[in-house]
Amino acid sequence: MSPNNMARIKRFTPLQRIFHVLLMAAFLAQGATGLARMYIETPWGKKLSWVFGGYESALTIHKYVGIFMVCGFLLHVLYLVAAIDWRRFPSSLFGPDSLLPHGRDIKHFFLHFGWFLGINKAPQFDRWGYWEKFDYWAVFWGMVIMGSTGLLLAYPLAASRLMPGWGLNVAFWIHRIEAILAMAHVFLIHFFIAHLRRHNFPMDRAMFEGSADLDDTRHERPSWIARLDKAGTLDSVLVPEAKVYRRVLFYLLGYTAVALGFFLLIGGLVNSPYITW
Amino acid sequence: MNRFICSTTSALGIIAALLLFPEITYSAEEVASALRRYKEREVSTGYYEEYEVLPRHQRPMVGVPGVQRGIFPYSPSAARVRIRTRLADSHQGIKFYKRRRCEDCHVKETKDIHTIRANLTCRQCHGGEPIASIEHYYSSMNPIRRHAAVCSKCHEGASASFASYVVHTPNPAMAATKKTFPVLFYAFWIMVGVAVGTFVVFLPHTALWGIRELFAAKEKTTSEPKQHG
């Protein structure tokens, strides 16, 4: 890209990147094992479950990975408590570095739509766009819903001590619909935004590399750069580009996830009329 | 004369045999349906005929909505009138019962996870003939002992609460479920509403974004903040 050594701006910490990669791997494993069981009536589902050692062991893997994700989520909540700027609390929660939804996100959403249709100029995004905040909170509440219903279904005897057994019927359907929603959202919308749109094509490496191209960021998130310029801290968050072998690794990781996601999405859609819902 | 005695004796013998020997009990079999028995054999041996391994969705029977199959369809109105929930034999008085299969009448009841995925047969839970009504006092399916007599055969330690799981789950999308299982109905539609809402907003949003960026030249190497588009 640019010959400048410090051409990229730091966007994610190593811990955040590790959590994203773990979440990616666990999400795909849960998607694949869950769909393998849901589609066991179809040849596609049978092949998919074969990868995990069959119908029964697919569930065993699904449960262990699920517990792993719940633990990861709890650790993330602890991380949040540590990451909040308590000295400027609570105003820090509503600042531009916070992922909490804000009134200006709704404004940006409509302005962005206006820009799509050529009605107005593009909104001045800060560090986090409204779509990124939406993705974050979608995963956050998704984890709560999937984790709680999943634990109820994984331990039905214990669960039916806490609630009537017919609650498991309800938990099953909530788990299923939320899973379909989550997979469709990630495999269609998240992948499109991070890979296919022209600004990011072929891939936005920021979540793997931890940094984004400074010029591109200046272009897409002018408010953020202007804010850092004004505070005089821009130079302190500039980093060099990652080495070639690492970039290759990031592309491999990203495209493996995209390939698996599309495989699950297309297989799921094509075979959906042939299963007993 | 001899021949007459001989043939009379044989005829009487056949009549006596018919009267004395126990009746052939078709329905008392553990597995009444040939289809189920076949399914079990296939599962246990892993041996399938070539013509049997077509994809599942190619069903040989084509159903007509609202029209019940069978030569003597059991009148749905009569079933509603007759209270069958407290009988020692819930199928008492049904014509040609012995020759029929469970799923001839209980079509929907064969489409649940226990049947489809765990390959359970009806009788593994409901037991052999006569199948008592679930509210008959001595029925193994009576909620007072269902968990211990039925569920715990597989789900060790099943409680009465656990047994209130609805095995034959109604279709959560249907209006009828609003009356029979309202929590499931509302949970389903709320979740579907959330999912549909997300895609109604984000699918057009993302598609338009993708198209718009095709028109916007990717600006490069400038030092001052710029807007795209």
PDB file of C-alpha atoms in Angstrom, chain B residues 2-203:
ATOM      1  CA  ASN B   2     -68.003 -92.970   5.570  1.00  0.00           C
ATOM      2  CA  ARG B   3     -67.150 -90.036   3.420  1.00  0.00           C
ATOM      3  CA  PHE B   4     -70.016 -88.069   4.945  1.00  0.00           C
ATOM      4  CA  ILE B   5     -68.830 -88.775   8.496  1.00  0.00           C
ATOM      5  CA  CYS B   6     -65.297 -87.953   7.514  1.00  0.00           C
ATOM      6  CA  SER B   7     -66.148 -84.589   5.975  1.00  0.00           C
ATOM      7  CA  THR B   8     -68.535 -83.688   8.813  1.00  0.00           C
ATOM      8  CA  THR B   9     -65.851 -84.462  11.368  1.00  0.00           C
ATOM      9  CA  SER B  10     -63.327 -82.338   9.506  1.00  0.00           C
ATOM     10  CA  ALA B  11     -65.802 -79.459   9.220  1.00  0.00           C
ATOM     11  CA  LEU B  12     -66.634 -79.693  12.930  1.00  0.00           C
ATOM     12  CA  GLY B  13     -62.936 -79.883  13.664  1.00  0.00           C
ATOM     13  CA  ILE B  14     -62.280 -76.680  11.712  1.00  0.00           C
ATOM     14  CA  ILE B  15     -65.197 -74.931  13.430  1.00  0.00           C
ATOM     15  CA  ALA B  16     -63.941 -76.118  16.818  1.00  0.00           C
ATOM     16  CA  ALA B  17     -60.468 -74.894  15.974  1.00  0.00           C
ATOM     17  CA  LEU B  18     -61.820 -71.520  14.921  1.00  0.00           C
ATOM     18  CA  LEU B  19     -63.873 -71.263  18.110  1.00  0.00           C
ATOM     19  CA  LEU B  20     -61.284 -72.521  20.562  1.00  0.00           C
ATOM     20  CA  PHE B  21     -57.989 -71.200  19.247  1.00  0.00           C
ATOM     21  CA  PRO B  22     -57.145 -67.665  20.245  1.00  0.00           C
ATOM     22  CA  GLU B  23     -57.886 -64.988  17.784  1.00  0.00           C
ATOM     23  CA  ILE B  24     -55.034 -63.650  15.710  1.00  0.00           C
ATOM     24  CA  THR B  25     -54.021 -60.432  17.426  1.00  0.00           C
ATOM     25  CA  TYR B  26     -52.679 -58.019  14.871  1.00  0.00           C
ATOM     26  CA  SER B  27     -52.684 -54.907  17.027  1.00  0.00           C
ATOM     27  CA  ALA B  28     -51.116 -56.559  20.033  1.00  0.00           C
ATOM     28  CA  GLU B  29     -47.781 -56.655  18.248  1.00  0.00           C
ATOM     29  CA  GLU B  30     -45.134 -54.474  19.764  1.00  0.00           C
ATOM     30  CA  VAL B  31     -44.730 -52.733  16.432  1.00  0.00           C
ATOM     31  CA  ALA B  32     -47.994 -52.627  14.560  1.00  0.00           C
ATOM     32  CA  SER B  33     -46.841 -50.930  11.428  1.00  0.00           C
ATOM     33  CA  ALA B  34     -44.893 -52.717   8.741  1.00  0.00           C
ATOM     34  CA  LEU B  35     -43.342 -49.378   7.823  1.00  0.00           C
ATOM     35  CA  ARG B  36     -42.003 -48.825  11.317  1.00  0.00           C
ATOM     36  CA  ARG B  37     -40.754 -52.400  11.540  1.00  0.00           C
ATOM     37  CA  TYR B  38     -38.938 -51.940   8.294  1.00  0.00           C
ATOM     38  CA  LYS B  39     -37.448 -48.677   9.481  1.00  0.00           C
ATOM     39  CA  GLU B  40     -36.188 -50.428  12.605  1.00  0.00           C
ATOM     40  CA  ARG B  41     -34.655 -53.248  10.616  1.00  0.00           C
ATOM     41  CA  GLU B  42     -32.936 -50.751   8.368  1.00  0.00           C
ATOM     42  CA  VAL B  43     -31.575 -48.802  11.307  1.00  0.00           C
ATOM     43  CA  SER B  44     -30.334 -51.891  13.118  1.00  0.00           C
ATOM     44  CA  THR B  45     -28.790 -53.605  10.099  1.00  0.00           C
ATOM     45  CA  GLY B  46     -27.730 -50.513   8.201  1.00  0.00           C
ATOM     46  CA  TYR B  47     -28.911 -52.324   5.082  1.00  0.00           C
ATOM     47  CA  TYR B  48     -30.976 -50.327   2.629  1.00  0.00           C
ATOM     48  CA  GLU B  49     -32.384 -51.339  -0.724  1.00  0.00           C
ATOM     49  CA  GLU B  50     -31.343 -49.105  -3.566  1.00  0.00           C
ATOM     50  CA  TYR B  51     -34.866 -47.907  -4.185  1.00  0.00           C
ATOM     51  CA  GLU B  52     -35.208 -46.930  -0.554  1.00  0.00           C
ATOM     52  CA  VAL B  53     -32.429 -44.408  -0.394  1.00  0.00           C
ATOM     53  CA  LEU B  54     -34.051 -41.693  -2.457  1.00  0.00           C
ATOM     54  CA  PRO B  55     -33.933 -38.327  -0.736  1.00  0.00           C
ATOM     55  CA  ARG B  56     -36.455 -37.971   2.028  1.00  0.00           C
ATOM     56  CA  HIS B  57     -38.506 -35.282   0.350  1.00  0.00           C
ATOM     57  CA  GLN B  58     -39.615 -37.529  -2.503  1.00  0.00           C
ATOM     58  CA  ARG B  59     -42.629 -38.897  -0.718  1.00  0.00           C
ATOM     59  CA  PRO B  60     -44.606 -41.494  -2.622  1.00  0.00           C
ATOM     60  CA  MET B  61     -47.960 -40.453  -1.189  1.00  0.00           C
ATOM     61  CA  VAL B  62     -49.425 -37.194  -2.363  1.00  0.00           C
ATOM     62  CA  GLY B  63     -51.790 -35.770   0.178  1.00  0.00           C
ATOM     63  CA  VAL B  64     -54.665 -33.490  -0.663  1.00  0.00           C
ATOM     64  CA  PRO B  65     -55.169 -30.783   1.954  1.00  0.00           C
ATOM     65  CA  GLY B  66     -58.386 -31.249   3.890  1.00  0.00           C
ATOM     66  CA  VAL B  67     -59.041 -34.681   2.466  1.00  0.00           C
ATOM     67  CA  GLN B  68     -58.347 -37.644   4.701  1.00  0.00           C
ATOM     68  CA  ARG B  69     -56.865 -40.744   3.146  1.00  0.00           C
ATOM     69  CA  GLY B  70     -58.245 -44.214   3.690  1.00  0.00           C
ATOM     70  CA  ILE B  71     -61.290 -46.189   2.656  1.00  0.00           C
ATOM     71  CA  PHE B  72     -63.190 -45.598   5.878  1.00  0.00           C
ATOM     72  CA  PRO B  73     -62.042 -42.248   7.213  1.00  0.00           C
ATOM     73  CA  TYR B  74     -63.007 -41.842  10.797  1.00  0.00           C
ATOM     74  CA  SER B  75     -65.493 -39.037  11.098  1.00  0.00           C
ATOM     75  CA  PRO B  76     -63.822 -36.001  12.679  1.00  0.00           C
ATOM     76  CA  SER B  77     -67.113 -34.749  14.083  1.00  0.00           C
ATOM     77  CA  ALA B  78     -67.801 -38.078  15.781  1.00  0.00           C
ATOM     78  CA  ALA B  79     -64.344 -37.934  17.352  1.00  0.00           C
ATOM     79  CA  ARG B  80     -65.086 -34.538  18.787  1.00  0.00           C
ATOM     80  CA  VAL B  81     -68.350 -35.741  20.324  1.00  0.00           C
ATOM     81  CA  ARG B  82     -67.021 -38.940  21.824  1.00  0.00           C
ATOM     82  CA  ILE B  83     -64.895 -38.332  24.880  1.00  0.00           C
ATOM     83  CA  ARG B  84     -61.922 -40.604  24.594  1.00  0.00           C
ATOM     84  CA  THR B  85     -59.647 -39.231  27.267  1.00  0.00           C
ATOM     85  CA  ARG B  86     -60.671 -41.529  30.121  1.00  0.00           C
ATOM     86  CA  LEU B  87     -61.104 -44.933  28.499  1.00  0.00           C
ATOM     87  CA  ALA B  88     -59.222 -48.102  29.371  1.00  0.00           C
ATOM     88  CA  ASP B  89     -58.943 -48.655  25.625  1.00  0.00           C
ATOM     89  CA  SER B  90     -58.917 -45.316  23.906  1.00  0.00           C
ATOM     90  CA  HIS B  91     -59.435 -46.905  20.487  1.00  0.00           C
ATOM     91  CA  GLN B  92     -62.472 -48.857  21.583  1.00  0.00           C
ATOM     92  CA  GLY B  93     -65.129 -49.173  18.901  1.00  0.00           C
ATOM     93  CA  ILE B  94     -63.050 -47.844  16.030  1.00  0.00           C
ATOM     94  CA  LYS B  95     -63.847 -49.876  12.935  1.00  0.00           C
ATOM     95  CA  PHE B  96     -61.115 -51.984  11.346  1.00  0.00           C
ATOM     96  CA  TYR B  97     -58.752 -50.864  14.108  1.00  0.00           C
ATOM     97  CA  LYS B  98     -56.652 -54.004  13.939  1.00  0.00           C
ATOM     98  CA  ARG B  99     -55.834 -53.437  10.305  1.00  0.00           C
ATOM     99  CA  ARG B 100     -54.867 -49.811  10.708  1.00  0.00           C
ATOM    100  CA  ARG B 101     -51.657 -48.080  11.554  1.00  0.00           C
ATOM    101  CA  CYS B 102     -51.217 -45.364  14.188  1.00  0.00           C
ATOM    102  CA  GLU B 103     -50.209 -42.754  11.615  1.00  0.00           C
ATOM    103  CA  ASP B 104     -53.320 -43.395   9.493  1.00  0.00           C
ATOM    104  CA  CYS B 105     -55.165 -41.178  11.953  1.00  0.00           C
ATOM    105  CA  HIS B 106     -52.413 -39.542  14.032  1.00  0.00           C
ATOM    106  CA  VAL B 107     -50.625 -37.928  11.099  1.00  0.00           C
ATOM    107  CA  LYS B 108     -49.324 -34.861  12.899  1.00  0.00           C
ATOM    108  CA  GLU B 109     -48.121 -36.918  15.846  1.00  0.00           C
ATOM    109  CA  THR B 110     -45.492 -38.599  13.674  1.00  0.00           C
ATOM    110  CA  LYS B 111     -43.786 -35.279  12.961  1.00  0.00           C
ATOM    111  CA  ASP B 112     -41.848 -34.534  16.111  1.00  0.00           C
ATOM    112  CA  ILE B 113     -38.226 -34.846  17.142  1.00  0.00           C
ATOM    113  CA  HIS B 114     -38.747 -38.083  19.088  1.00  0.00           C
ATOM    114  CA  THR B 115     -40.185 -39.834  16.023  1.00  0.00           C
ATOM    115  CA  ILE B 116     -38.237 -38.226  13.207  1.00  0.00           C
ATOM    116  CA  ARG B 117     -34.819 -37.848  14.754  1.00  0.00           C
ATOM    117  CA  ALA B 118     -34.643 -40.391  17.595  1.00  0.00           C
ATOM    118  CA  ASN B 119     -36.534 -42.952  15.482  1.00  0.00           C
ATOM    119  CA  LEU B 120     -38.881 -43.866  18.323  1.00  0.00           C
ATOM    120  CA  THR B 121     -41.968 -45.874  17.444  1.00  0.00           C
ATOM    121  CA  CYS B 122     -45.355 -44.917  18.863  1.00  0.00           C
ATOM    122  CA  ARG B 123     -45.461 -47.991  21.073  1.00  0.00           C
ATOM    123  CA  GLN B 124     -42.137 -47.332  22.711  1.00  0.00           C
ATOM    124  CA  CYS B 125     -43.921 -44.635  24.708  1.00  0.00           C
ATOM    125  CA  HIS B 126     -47.628 -45.388  24.343  1.00  0.00           C
ATOM    126  CA  GLY B 127     -47.230 -49.112  25.008  1.00  0.00           C
ATOM    127  CA  GLY B 128     -48.972 -52.166  23.528  1.00  0.00           C
ATOM    128  CA  GLU B 129     -52.695 -52.807  23.114  1.00  0.00           C
ATOM    129  CA  PRO B 130     -54.978 -51.758  24.619  1.00  0.00           C
ATOM    130  CA  ILE B 131     -53.680 -48.192  24.704  1.00  0.00           C
ATOM    131  CA  ALA B 132     -55.436 -46.503  27.587  1.00  0.00           C
ATOM    132  CA  SER B 133     -56.529 -42.876  27.375  1.00  0.00           C
ATOM    133  CA  ILE B 134     -53.978 -40.586  28.981  1.00  0.00           C
ATOM    134  CA  GLU B 135     -56.403 -39.568  31.696  1.00  0.00           C
ATOM    135  CA  HIS B 136     -57.429 -43.100  32.559  1.00  0.00           C
ATOM    136  CA  TYR B 137     -56.304 -43.684  36.116  1.00  0.00           C
ATOM    137  CA  TYR B 138     -54.122 -46.709  35.379  1.00  0.00           C
ATOM    138  CA  SER B 139     -52.647 -45.396  32.154  1.00  0.00           C
ATOM    139  CA  SER B 140     -48.865 -45.266  32.037  1.00  0.00           C
ATOM    140  CA  MET B 141     -49.266 -41.964  30.184  1.00  0.00           C
ATOM    141  CA  ASN B 142     -51.279 -40.429  33.025  1.00  0.00           C
ATOM    142  CA  PRO B 143     -49.430 -37.275  34.156  1.00  0.00           C
ATOM    143  CA  ILE B 144     -49.264 -38.642  37.706  1.00  0.00           C
ATOM    144  CA  ARG B 145     -46.822 -41.360  36.607  1.00  0.00           C
ATOM    145  CA  ARG B 146     -45.883 -40.485  33.049  1.00  0.00           C
ATOM    146  CA  HIS B 147     -42.415 -39.207  34.017  1.00  0.00           C
ATOM    147  CA  ALA B 148     -41.553 -42.402  35.881  1.00  0.00           C
ATOM    148  CA  ALA B 149     -43.304 -44.912  33.613  1.00  0.00           C
ATOM    149  CA  VAL B 150     -42.459 -43.454  30.227  1.00  0.00           C
ATOM    150  CA  CYS B 151     -39.971 -40.566  30.092  1.00  0.00           C
ATOM    151  CA  SER B 152     -37.437 -42.023  32.491  1.00  0.00           C
ATOM    152  CA  LYS B 153     -36.963 -45.048  30.235  1.00  0.00           C
ATOM    153  CA  CYS B 154     -34.543 -42.819  28.339  1.00  0.00           C
ATOM    154  CA  HIS B 155     -34.309 -39.597  30.369  1.00  0.00           C
ATOM    155  CA  GLU B 156     -33.035 -40.999  33.625  1.00  0.00           C
ATOM    156  CA  GLY B 157     -34.287 -38.990  36.586  1.00  0.00           C
ATOM    157  CA  ALA B 158     -37.188 -37.370  34.714  1.00  0.00           C
ATOM    158  CA  SER B 159     -39.529 -35.413  36.977  1.00  0.00           C
ATOM    159  CA  ALA B 160     -43.238 -34.629  36.540  1.00  0.00           C
ATOM    160  CA  SER B 161     -42.253 -31.135  35.461  1.00  0.00           C
ATOM    161  CA  PHE B 162     -39.814 -32.561  32.911  1.00  0.00           C
ATOM    162  CA  ALA B 163     -42.627 -34.741  31.544  1.00  0.00           C
ATOM    163  CA  SER B 164     -44.743 -31.677  30.831  1.00  0.00           C
ATOM    164  CA  TYR B 165     -42.494 -31.086  27.811  1.00  0.00           C
ATOM    165  CA  VAL B 166     -44.886 -31.298  24.861  1.00  0.00           C
ATOM    166  CA  VAL B 167     -43.518 -34.176  22.796  1.00  0.00           C
ATOM    167  CA  HIS B 168     -46.030 -33.649  19.985  1.00  0.00           C
ATOM    168  CA  THR B 169     -45.245 -29.944  19.722  1.00  0.00           C
ATOM    169  CA  PRO B 170     -47.923 -28.051  17.816  1.00  0.00           C
ATOM    170  CA  ASN B 171     -46.774 -25.900  14.908  1.00  0.00           C
ATOM    171  CA  PRO B 172     -45.914 -22.663  16.730  1.00  0.00           C
ATOM    172  CA  ALA B 173     -46.878 -20.523  13.743  1.00  0.00           C
ATOM    173  CA  MET B 174     -50.494 -21.674  13.568  1.00  0.00           C
ATOM    174  CA  ALA B 175     -53.405 -19.694  14.973  1.00  0.00           C
ATOM    175  CA  ALA B 176     -54.668 -22.840  16.731  1.00  0.00           C
ATOM    176  CA  THR B 177     -51.491 -22.867  18.842  1.00  0.00           C
ATOM    177  CA  LYS B 178     -52.504 -19.511  20.305  1.00  0.00           C
ATOM    178  CA  LYS B 179     -55.174 -21.425  22.236  1.00  0.00           C
ATOM    179  CA  THR B 180     -53.351 -24.680  22.957  1.00  0.00           C
ATOM    180  CA  PHE B 181     -49.853 -23.310  23.702  1.00  0.00           C
ATOM    181  CA  PRO B 182     -49.974 -19.491  23.868  1.00  0.00           C
ATOM    182  CA  VAL B 183     -46.453 -19.002  25.297  1.00  0.00           C
ATOM    183  CA  LEU B 184     -44.944 -20.913  22.378  1.00  0.00           C
ATOM    184  CA  PHE B 185     -47.102 -19.017  19.885  1.00  0.00           C
ATOM    185  CA  TYR B 186     -46.116 -15.574  21.200  1.00  0.00           C
ATOM    186  CA  ALA B 187     -42.445 -16.481  21.698  1.00  0.00           C
ATOM    187  CA  PHE B 188     -42.308 -17.745  18.123  1.00  0.00           C
ATOM    188  CA  TRP B 189     -43.922 -14.681  16.574  1.00  0.00           C
ATOM    189  CA  ILE B 190     -41.902 -12.220  18.671  1.00  0.00           C
ATOM    190  CA  MET B 191     -38.679 -13.922  17.572  1.00  0.00           C
ATOM    191  CA  VAL B 192     -39.832 -14.027  13.951  1.00  0.00           C
ATOM    192  CA  GLY B 193     -40.728 -10.341  14.246  1.00  0.00           C
ATOM    193  CA  VAL B 194     -37.226  -9.501  15.509  1.00  0.00           C
ATOM    194  CA  ALA B 195     -35.629 -11.514  12.691  1.00  0.00           C
ATOM    195  CA  VAL B 196     -37.854 -10.107   9.948  1.00  0.00           C
ATOM    196  CA  GLY B 197     -37.393  -6.580  11.317  1.00  0.00           C
ATOM    197  CA  THR B 198     -33.609  -6.930  11.210  1.00  0.00           C
ATOM    198  CA  PHE B 199     -33.603  -8.071   7.603  1.00  0.00           C
ATOM    199  CA  VAL B 200     -36.239  -5.619   6.416  1.00  0.00           C
ATOM    200  CA  VAL B 201     -33.897  -2.849   7.611  1.00  0.00           C
ATOM    201  CA  PHE B 202     -30.458  -4.295   6.910  1.00  0.00           C
ATOM    202  CA  LEU B 203     -30.898  -6.142   3.626  1.00  0.00           C
TER     203      LEU B 203
END
